[in-house]
Coordinates of C-alpha atoms in Angstrom, one line a residue:
Chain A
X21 CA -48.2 45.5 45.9
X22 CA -51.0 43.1 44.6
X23 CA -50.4 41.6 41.3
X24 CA -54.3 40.9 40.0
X25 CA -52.9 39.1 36.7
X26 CA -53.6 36.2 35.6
X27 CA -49.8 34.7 35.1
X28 CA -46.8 36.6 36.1
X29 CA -44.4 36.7 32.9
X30 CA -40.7 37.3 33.3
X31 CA -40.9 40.9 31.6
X32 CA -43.9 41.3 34.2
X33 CA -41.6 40.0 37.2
X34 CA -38.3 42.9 36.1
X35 CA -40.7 45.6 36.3
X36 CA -41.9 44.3 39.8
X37 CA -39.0 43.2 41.5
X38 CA -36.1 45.8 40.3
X39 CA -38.0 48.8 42.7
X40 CA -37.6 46.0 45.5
X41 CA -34.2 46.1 44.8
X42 CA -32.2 48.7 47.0
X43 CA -34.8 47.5 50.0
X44 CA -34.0 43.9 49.8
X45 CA -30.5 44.6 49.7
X46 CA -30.5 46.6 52.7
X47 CA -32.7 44.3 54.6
X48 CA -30.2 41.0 53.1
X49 CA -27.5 42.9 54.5
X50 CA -28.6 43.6 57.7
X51 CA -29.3 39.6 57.9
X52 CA -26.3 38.9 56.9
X53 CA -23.8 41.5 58.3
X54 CA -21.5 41.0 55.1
X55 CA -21.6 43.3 51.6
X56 CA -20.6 39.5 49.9
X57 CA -22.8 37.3 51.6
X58 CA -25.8 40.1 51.1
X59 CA -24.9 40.0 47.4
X60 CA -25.1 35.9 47.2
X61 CA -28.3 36.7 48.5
X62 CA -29.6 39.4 46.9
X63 CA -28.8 36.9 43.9
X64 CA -30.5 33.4 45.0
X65 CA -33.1 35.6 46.1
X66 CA -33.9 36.9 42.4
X67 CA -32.6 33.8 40.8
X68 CA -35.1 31.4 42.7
X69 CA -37.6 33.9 42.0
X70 CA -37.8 34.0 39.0
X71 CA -37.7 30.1 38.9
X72 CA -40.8 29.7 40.3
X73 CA -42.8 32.3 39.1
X74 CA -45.0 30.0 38.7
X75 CA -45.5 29.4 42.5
X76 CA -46.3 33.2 43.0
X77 CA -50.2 33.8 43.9
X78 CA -51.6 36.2 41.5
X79 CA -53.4 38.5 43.5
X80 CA -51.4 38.3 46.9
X81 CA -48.1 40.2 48.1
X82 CA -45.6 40.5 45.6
X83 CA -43.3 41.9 48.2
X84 CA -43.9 39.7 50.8
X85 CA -43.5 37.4 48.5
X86 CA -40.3 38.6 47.6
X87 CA -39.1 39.0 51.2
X88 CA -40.0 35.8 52.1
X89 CA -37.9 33.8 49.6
X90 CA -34.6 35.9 51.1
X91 CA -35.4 35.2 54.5
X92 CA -36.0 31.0 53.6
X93 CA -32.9 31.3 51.4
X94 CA -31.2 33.2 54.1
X95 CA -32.3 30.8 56.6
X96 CA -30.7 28.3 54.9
X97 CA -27.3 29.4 54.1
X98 CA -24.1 28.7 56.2
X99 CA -24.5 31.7 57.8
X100 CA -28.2 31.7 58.6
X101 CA -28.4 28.5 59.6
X102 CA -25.6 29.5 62.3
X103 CA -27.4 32.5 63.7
X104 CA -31.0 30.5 63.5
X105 CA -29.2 27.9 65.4
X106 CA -29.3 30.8 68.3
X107 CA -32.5 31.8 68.4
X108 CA -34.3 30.7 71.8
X109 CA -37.0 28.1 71.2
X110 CA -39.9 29.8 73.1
X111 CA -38.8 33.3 72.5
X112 CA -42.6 33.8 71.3
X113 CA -44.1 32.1 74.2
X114 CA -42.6 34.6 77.2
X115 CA -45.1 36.6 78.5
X116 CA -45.5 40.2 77.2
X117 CA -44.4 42.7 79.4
X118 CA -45.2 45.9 78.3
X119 CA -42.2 47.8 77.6
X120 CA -41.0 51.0 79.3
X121 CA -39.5 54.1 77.4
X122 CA -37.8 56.0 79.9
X123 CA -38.2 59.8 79.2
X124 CA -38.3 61.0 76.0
X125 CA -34.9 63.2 76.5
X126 CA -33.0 59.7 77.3
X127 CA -34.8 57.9 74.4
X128 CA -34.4 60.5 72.2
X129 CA -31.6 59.6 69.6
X130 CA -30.0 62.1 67.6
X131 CA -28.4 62.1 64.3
X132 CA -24.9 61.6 65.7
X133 CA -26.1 58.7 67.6
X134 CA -27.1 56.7 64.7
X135 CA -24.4 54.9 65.1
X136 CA -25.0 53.6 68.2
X137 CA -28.4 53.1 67.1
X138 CA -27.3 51.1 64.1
X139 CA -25.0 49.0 66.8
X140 CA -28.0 48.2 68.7
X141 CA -30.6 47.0 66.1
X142 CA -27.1 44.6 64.9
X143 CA -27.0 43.2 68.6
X144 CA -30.7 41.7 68.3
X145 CA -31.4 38.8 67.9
X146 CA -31.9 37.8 64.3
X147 CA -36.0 37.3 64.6
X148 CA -36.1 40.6 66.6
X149 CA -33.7 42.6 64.2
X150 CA -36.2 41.3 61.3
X151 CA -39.5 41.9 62.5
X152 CA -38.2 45.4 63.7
X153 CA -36.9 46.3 60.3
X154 CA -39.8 45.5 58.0
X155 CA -41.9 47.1 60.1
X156 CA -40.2 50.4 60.9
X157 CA -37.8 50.7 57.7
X158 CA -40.0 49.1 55.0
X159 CA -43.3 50.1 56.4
X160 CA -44.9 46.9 56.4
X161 CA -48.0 45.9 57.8
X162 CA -48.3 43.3 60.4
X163 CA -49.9 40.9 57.6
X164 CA -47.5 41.7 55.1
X165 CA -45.1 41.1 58.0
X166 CA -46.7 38.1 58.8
X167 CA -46.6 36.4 55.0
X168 CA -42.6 37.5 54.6
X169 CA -41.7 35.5 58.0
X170 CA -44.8 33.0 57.9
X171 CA -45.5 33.6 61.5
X172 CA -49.2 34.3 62.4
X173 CA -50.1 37.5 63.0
X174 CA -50.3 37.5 66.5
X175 CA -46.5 36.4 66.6
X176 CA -45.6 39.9 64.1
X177 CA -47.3 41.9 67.3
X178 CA -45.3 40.1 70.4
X179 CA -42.3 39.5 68.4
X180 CA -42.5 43.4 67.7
X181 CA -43.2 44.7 71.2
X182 CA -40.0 42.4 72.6
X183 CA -37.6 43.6 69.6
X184 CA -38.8 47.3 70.6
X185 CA -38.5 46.6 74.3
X186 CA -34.9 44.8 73.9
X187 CA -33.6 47.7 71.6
X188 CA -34.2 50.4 74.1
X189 CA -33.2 48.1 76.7
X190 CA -30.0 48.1 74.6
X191 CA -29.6 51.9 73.7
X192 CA -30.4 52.7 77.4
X193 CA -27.4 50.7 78.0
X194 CA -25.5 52.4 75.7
X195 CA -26.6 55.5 76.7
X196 CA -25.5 54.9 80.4
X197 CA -29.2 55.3 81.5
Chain B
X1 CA -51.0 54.5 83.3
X2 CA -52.4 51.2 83.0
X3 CA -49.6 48.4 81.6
X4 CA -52.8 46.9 79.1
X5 CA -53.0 50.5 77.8
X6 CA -49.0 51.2 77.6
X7 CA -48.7 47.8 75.3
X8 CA -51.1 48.8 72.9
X9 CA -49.3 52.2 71.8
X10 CA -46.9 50.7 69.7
X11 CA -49.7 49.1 68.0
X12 CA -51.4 52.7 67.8
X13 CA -48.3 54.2 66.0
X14 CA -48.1 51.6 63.3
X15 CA -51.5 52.3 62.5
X16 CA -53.1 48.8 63.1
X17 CA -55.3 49.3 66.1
X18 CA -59.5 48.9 65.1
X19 CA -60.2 52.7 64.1
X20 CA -62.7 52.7 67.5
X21 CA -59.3 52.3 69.7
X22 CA -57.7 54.4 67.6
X23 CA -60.2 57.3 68.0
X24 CA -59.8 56.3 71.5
X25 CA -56.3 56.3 72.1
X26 CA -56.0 60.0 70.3
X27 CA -58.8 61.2 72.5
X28 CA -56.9 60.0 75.6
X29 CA -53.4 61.1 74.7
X30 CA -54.7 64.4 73.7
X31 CA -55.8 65.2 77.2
X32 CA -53.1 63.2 79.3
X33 CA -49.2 65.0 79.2
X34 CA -47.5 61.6 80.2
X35 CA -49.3 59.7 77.5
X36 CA -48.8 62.5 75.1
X37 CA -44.9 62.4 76.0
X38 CA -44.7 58.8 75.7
X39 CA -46.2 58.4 72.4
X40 CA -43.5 61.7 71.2
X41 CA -40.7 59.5 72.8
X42 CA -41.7 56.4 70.9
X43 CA -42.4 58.5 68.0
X44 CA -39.2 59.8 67.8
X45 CA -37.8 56.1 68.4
X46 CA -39.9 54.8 65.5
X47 CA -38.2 57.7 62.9
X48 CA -34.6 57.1 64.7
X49 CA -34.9 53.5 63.9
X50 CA -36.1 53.9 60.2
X51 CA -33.2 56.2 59.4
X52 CA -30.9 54.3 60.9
X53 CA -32.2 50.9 59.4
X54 CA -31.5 52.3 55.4
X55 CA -28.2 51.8 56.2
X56 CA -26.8 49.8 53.4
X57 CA -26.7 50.6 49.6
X58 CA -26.0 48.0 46.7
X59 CA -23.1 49.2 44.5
X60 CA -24.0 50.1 41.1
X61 CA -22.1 47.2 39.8
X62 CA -24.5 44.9 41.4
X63 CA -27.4 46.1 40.2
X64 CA -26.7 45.9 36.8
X65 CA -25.7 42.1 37.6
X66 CA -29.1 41.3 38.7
X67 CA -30.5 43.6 36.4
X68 CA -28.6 41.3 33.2
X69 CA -29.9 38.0 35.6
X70 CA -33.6 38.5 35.4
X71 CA -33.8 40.9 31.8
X72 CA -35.8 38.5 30.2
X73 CA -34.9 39.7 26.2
X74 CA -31.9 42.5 26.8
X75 CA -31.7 44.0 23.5
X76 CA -35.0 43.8 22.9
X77 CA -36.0 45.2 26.2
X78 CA -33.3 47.5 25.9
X79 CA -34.4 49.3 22.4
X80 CA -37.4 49.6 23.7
X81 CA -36.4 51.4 26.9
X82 CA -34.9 53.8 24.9
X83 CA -37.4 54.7 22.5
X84 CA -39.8 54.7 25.6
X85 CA -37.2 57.3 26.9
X86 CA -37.1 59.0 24.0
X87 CA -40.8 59.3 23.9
X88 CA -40.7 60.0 27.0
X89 CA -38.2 62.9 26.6
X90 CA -39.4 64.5 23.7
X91 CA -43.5 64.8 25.2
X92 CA -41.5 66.0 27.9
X93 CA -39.7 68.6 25.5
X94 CA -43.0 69.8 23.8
X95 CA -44.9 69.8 26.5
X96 CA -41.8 72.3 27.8
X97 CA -42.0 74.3 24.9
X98 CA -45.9 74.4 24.7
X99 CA -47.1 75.5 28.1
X100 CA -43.8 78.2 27.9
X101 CA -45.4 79.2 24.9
X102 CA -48.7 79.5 26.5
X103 CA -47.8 81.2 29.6
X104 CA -46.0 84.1 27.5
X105 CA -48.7 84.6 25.7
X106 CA -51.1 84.7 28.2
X107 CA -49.1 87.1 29.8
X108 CA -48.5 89.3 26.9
X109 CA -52.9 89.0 27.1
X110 CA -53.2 90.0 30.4
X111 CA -50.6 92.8 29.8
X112 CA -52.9 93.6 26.8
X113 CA -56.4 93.7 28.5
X114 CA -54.8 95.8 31.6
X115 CA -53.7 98.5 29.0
X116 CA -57.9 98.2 27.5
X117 CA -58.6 98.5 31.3
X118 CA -56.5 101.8 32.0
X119 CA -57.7 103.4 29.0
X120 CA -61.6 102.8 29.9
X121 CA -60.6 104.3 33.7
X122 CA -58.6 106.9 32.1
X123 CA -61.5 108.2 29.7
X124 CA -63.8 108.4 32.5
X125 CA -61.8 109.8 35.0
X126 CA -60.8 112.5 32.6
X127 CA -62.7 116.3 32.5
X128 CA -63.1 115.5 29.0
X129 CA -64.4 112.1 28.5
X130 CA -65.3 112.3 25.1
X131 CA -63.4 114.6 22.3
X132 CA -66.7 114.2 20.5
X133 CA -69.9 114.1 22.5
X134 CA -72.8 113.2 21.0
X135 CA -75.6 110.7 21.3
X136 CA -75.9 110.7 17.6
X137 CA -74.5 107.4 15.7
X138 CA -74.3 109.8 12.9
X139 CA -72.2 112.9 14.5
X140 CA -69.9 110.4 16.0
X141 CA -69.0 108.1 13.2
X142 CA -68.0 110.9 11.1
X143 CA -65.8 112.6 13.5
X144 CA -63.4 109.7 13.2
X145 CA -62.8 110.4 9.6
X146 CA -59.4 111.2 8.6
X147 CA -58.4 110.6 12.5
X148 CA -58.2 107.0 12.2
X149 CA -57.1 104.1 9.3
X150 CA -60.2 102.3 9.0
X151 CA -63.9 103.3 9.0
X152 CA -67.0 101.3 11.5
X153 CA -70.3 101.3 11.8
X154 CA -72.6 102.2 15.1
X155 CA -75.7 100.6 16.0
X156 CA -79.0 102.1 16.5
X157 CA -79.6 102.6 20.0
X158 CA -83.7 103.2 19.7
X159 CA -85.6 101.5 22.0
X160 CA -82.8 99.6 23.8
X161 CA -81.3 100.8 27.5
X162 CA -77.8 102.1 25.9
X163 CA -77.6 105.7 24.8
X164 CA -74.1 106.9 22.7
X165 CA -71.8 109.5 24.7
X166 CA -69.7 110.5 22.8
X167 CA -66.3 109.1 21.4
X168 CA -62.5 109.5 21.3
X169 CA -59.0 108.6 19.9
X170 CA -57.1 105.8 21.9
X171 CA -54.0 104.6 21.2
X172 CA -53.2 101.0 21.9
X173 CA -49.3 99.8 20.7
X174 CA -49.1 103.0 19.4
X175 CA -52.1 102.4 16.7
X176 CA -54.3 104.4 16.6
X177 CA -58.4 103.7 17.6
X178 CA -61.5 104.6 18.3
X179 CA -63.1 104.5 21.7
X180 CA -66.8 104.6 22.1
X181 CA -68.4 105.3 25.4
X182 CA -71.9 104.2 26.3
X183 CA -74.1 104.6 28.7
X184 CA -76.5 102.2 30.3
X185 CA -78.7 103.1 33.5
X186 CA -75.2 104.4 35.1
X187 CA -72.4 102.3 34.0
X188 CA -70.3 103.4 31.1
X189 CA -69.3 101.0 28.4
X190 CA -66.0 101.5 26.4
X191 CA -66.0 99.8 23.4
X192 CA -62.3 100.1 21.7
X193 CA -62.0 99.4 17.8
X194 CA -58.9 98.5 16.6
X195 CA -57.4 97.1 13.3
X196 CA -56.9 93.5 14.0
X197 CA -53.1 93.5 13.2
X198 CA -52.7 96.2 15.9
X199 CA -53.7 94.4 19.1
X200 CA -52.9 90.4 18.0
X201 CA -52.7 90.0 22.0
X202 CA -56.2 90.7 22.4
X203 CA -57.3 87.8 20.4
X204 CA -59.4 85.6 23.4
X205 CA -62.1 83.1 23.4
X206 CA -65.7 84.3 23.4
X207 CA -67.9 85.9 25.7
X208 CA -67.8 87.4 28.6
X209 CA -64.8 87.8 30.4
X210 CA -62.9 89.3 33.4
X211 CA -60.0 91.6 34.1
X212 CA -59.4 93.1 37.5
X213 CA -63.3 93.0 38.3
X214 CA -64.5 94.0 34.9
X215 CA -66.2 92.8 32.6
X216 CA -64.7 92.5 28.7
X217 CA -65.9 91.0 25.5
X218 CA -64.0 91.1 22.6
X219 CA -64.4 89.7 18.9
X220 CA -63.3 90.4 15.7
X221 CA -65.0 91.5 12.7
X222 CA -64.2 92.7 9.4
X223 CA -60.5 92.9 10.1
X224 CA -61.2 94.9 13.2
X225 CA -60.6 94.2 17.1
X226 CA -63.6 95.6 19.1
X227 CA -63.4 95.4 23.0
X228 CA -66.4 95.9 25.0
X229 CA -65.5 96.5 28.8
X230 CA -67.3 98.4 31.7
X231 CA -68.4 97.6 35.1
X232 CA -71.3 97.0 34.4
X233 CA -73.4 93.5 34.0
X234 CA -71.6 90.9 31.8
X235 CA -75.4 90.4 30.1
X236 CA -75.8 94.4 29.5
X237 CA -71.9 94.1 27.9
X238 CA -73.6 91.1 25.8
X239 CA -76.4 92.5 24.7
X240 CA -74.3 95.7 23.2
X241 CA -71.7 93.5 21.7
X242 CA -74.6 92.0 19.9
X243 CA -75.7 95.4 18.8
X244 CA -72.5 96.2 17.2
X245 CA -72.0 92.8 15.9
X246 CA -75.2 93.6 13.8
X247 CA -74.0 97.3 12.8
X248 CA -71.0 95.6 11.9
X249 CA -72.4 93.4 9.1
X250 CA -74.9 95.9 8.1

């Protein structure tokens, strides 16, 4: 979602940012674990937005661009600042150990076990559950990935392969495996 | 399977691997079973994860909160979403209306053209092809008289490949016509003649067309439908509508 024009106008910014709408929410949600606090977010998110339109980039990721203002905003609420308090330091600097997947009958999660799925991707930690879920659920690609968090690319990719590895670690768990 | 190899599927299924190591990858976990069933096991995690990851849904209420936040002129933008809807709905409505339109009576064409196509077969496959045989314009013209409601005129055939069977009457709708059977090297060539009220499905664009693997032209002239169809080439079909075209306006 590239916007090539010269100066995003407000009318411009409605028609861009209401089919983010349902996608944000989930993923504000999902941040924040509450339907209230997702809603305050949702909110600052658009409202700060559309303050500084004029700090958007014409011709670079509108919905990174989007995403990224939650995640600041989030980052900086009561609640956010809490859970980023959490986050280990060097989580990024560990050394990447390929992950293993078990076989795909003990991996393989039904429909009924969404739930338990659902459970798991809550336990992660906050930077794994949101590298995981912009990649998987909104489909983004490692760069747009990389300009929502502001984390070099190479980050996106370890951060990724750790969330992965820890969620299965977690469903295997779950699972009894 | 080598732990450099194993890290980089992940990478594979998102799609951002250099298309070489792509082509790669494929290649190898086409021919190697546990690749193969690790890539369907992280596969299935990848789906698992986005269905369970659209989990949460903003109430309608909400929407319409932000929606008010960031409308930049509501009624304005509001009037204008309806009459884009409206627009919107009405193309929508003719365009309905138009291509039903269009397919009935493309149908009620094809219905049409298959009747044209049965009577041609019919003719031939009868003992008696013609009720009047002659290869004389001047036998055959006359015969129609009193038979059907309007009168035509046939071509002179000298020094051209067709020669002039013979004619019958045909019935199309239940009006009453004249079918003309030539003959070129050995294809036969019906051509029907109608009035033009009597057969309004046949009306079609010109030259030469197709039904079930013949060939048709059809025009209309001097209030009358004529209908040119054989198995023959579409150029031999041409070259006798031609011929009539001129009898006609002679």
């Amino acid at each position: 979602m590239e916007v090539a024009k010269d100066r995003l106008t407000a009318a411009a910014f409605e028609e861009l940012a209401m089919p983010l709408f349902d996608q944000l929410y989930n993923f504000a949600h999902w941040l924040t674990k509450e339907r209230s606090d997702a809603e305050d977010l949702v909110q600052e998110t658009y409202a700060k937005a559309l303050r500084g339109l004029a700090s958007f980039q014409p011709g670079t990721n509108f919905r990174a661009w989007m995403y990224r203002i939650l995640r600041n905003t989030f980052l900086t609420s009561r609640t956010g600042l809490k859970v980023a308090s959490t986050v280990p330091l060097d989580a990024d600097d560990a050394p990447e150990i390929p992950s293993s997947t078990g076989t795909p009958e003990s991996i393989f999660i039904e429909k009924s076990q969404e739930h338990l799925l659902q459970t798991a991707i809550d336990e992660l930690p906050l930077h794994f559950r949101e590298v995981l879920l912009l990649c998987e659920v909104e489909e983004m690609s490692y760069q747009e990935i990389a300009d929502a968090l502001s984390i070099p690319i190479g980050t996106v990719m370890s951060r990724l392969s750790r969330a992965r590895r820890a969620l299965r670690e977690l469903l295997q768990k779950k699972l009894g495996g | 399977m080598a732990d450099e190899f194993t890290a980089k599927l992940d990478v594979y299924l998102d799609g951002e691997l250099p298309s070489i190591e792509m082509k790669a990858i494929d290649a190898h976990v086409r021919g190697c079973p546990p690749c193969a069933a690790d890539v369907l096991s992280r596969v299935q995690m990848k789906r698992a994860t986005q269905s369970a990851g659209k989990r949460y849904k903003p109430s309608p209420e909400f929407r319409q909160r932000i929606q008010q936040q960031i409308a930049s002129r509501p009624r304005e933008r509001m009037s204008r979403a309806w009459m884009t809807a409206s627009a919107v709905l009405a193309t929508l409505l003719i365009a309905g209306l138009v291509n039903t339109y269009i397919g009935r009576e493309h149908m009620k064409q094809e219905e049409a053209f298959s009747e044209v196509a049965d009577l041609h077969v019919a003719a031939l496959a009868s003992p008696n092809t013609v009720d009047v045989a002659s290869s004389d314009r001047h036998t055959v013209k006359p015969w129609f008289q009193g038979k059907i409601p309007f009168t035509f005129n046939l071509p002179e055939l000298q020094n051209t490949e067709f020669t002039l069977v013979g004619g019958r009457i045909a019935y199309l709708g239940q009006a009453p016509g004249a079918e003309l059977i030539f003959q070129i090297r050995k294809h036969y060539v019906s051509v029907f003649i109608f009035q033009e009220h009597a057969a309004p499905e046949l009306r079609s664009g010109s030259g030469v067309r197709k039904h079930v693997s013949f060939n048709y032209e059809t025009w209309a002239e001097g209030g009358l439908r004529y209908i040119a169809i054989s198995d023959t080439t579409g150029e031999d079909i041409s070259k006798l509508a031609e011929l009539l075209k001129i009898a006609a306006m002679s």
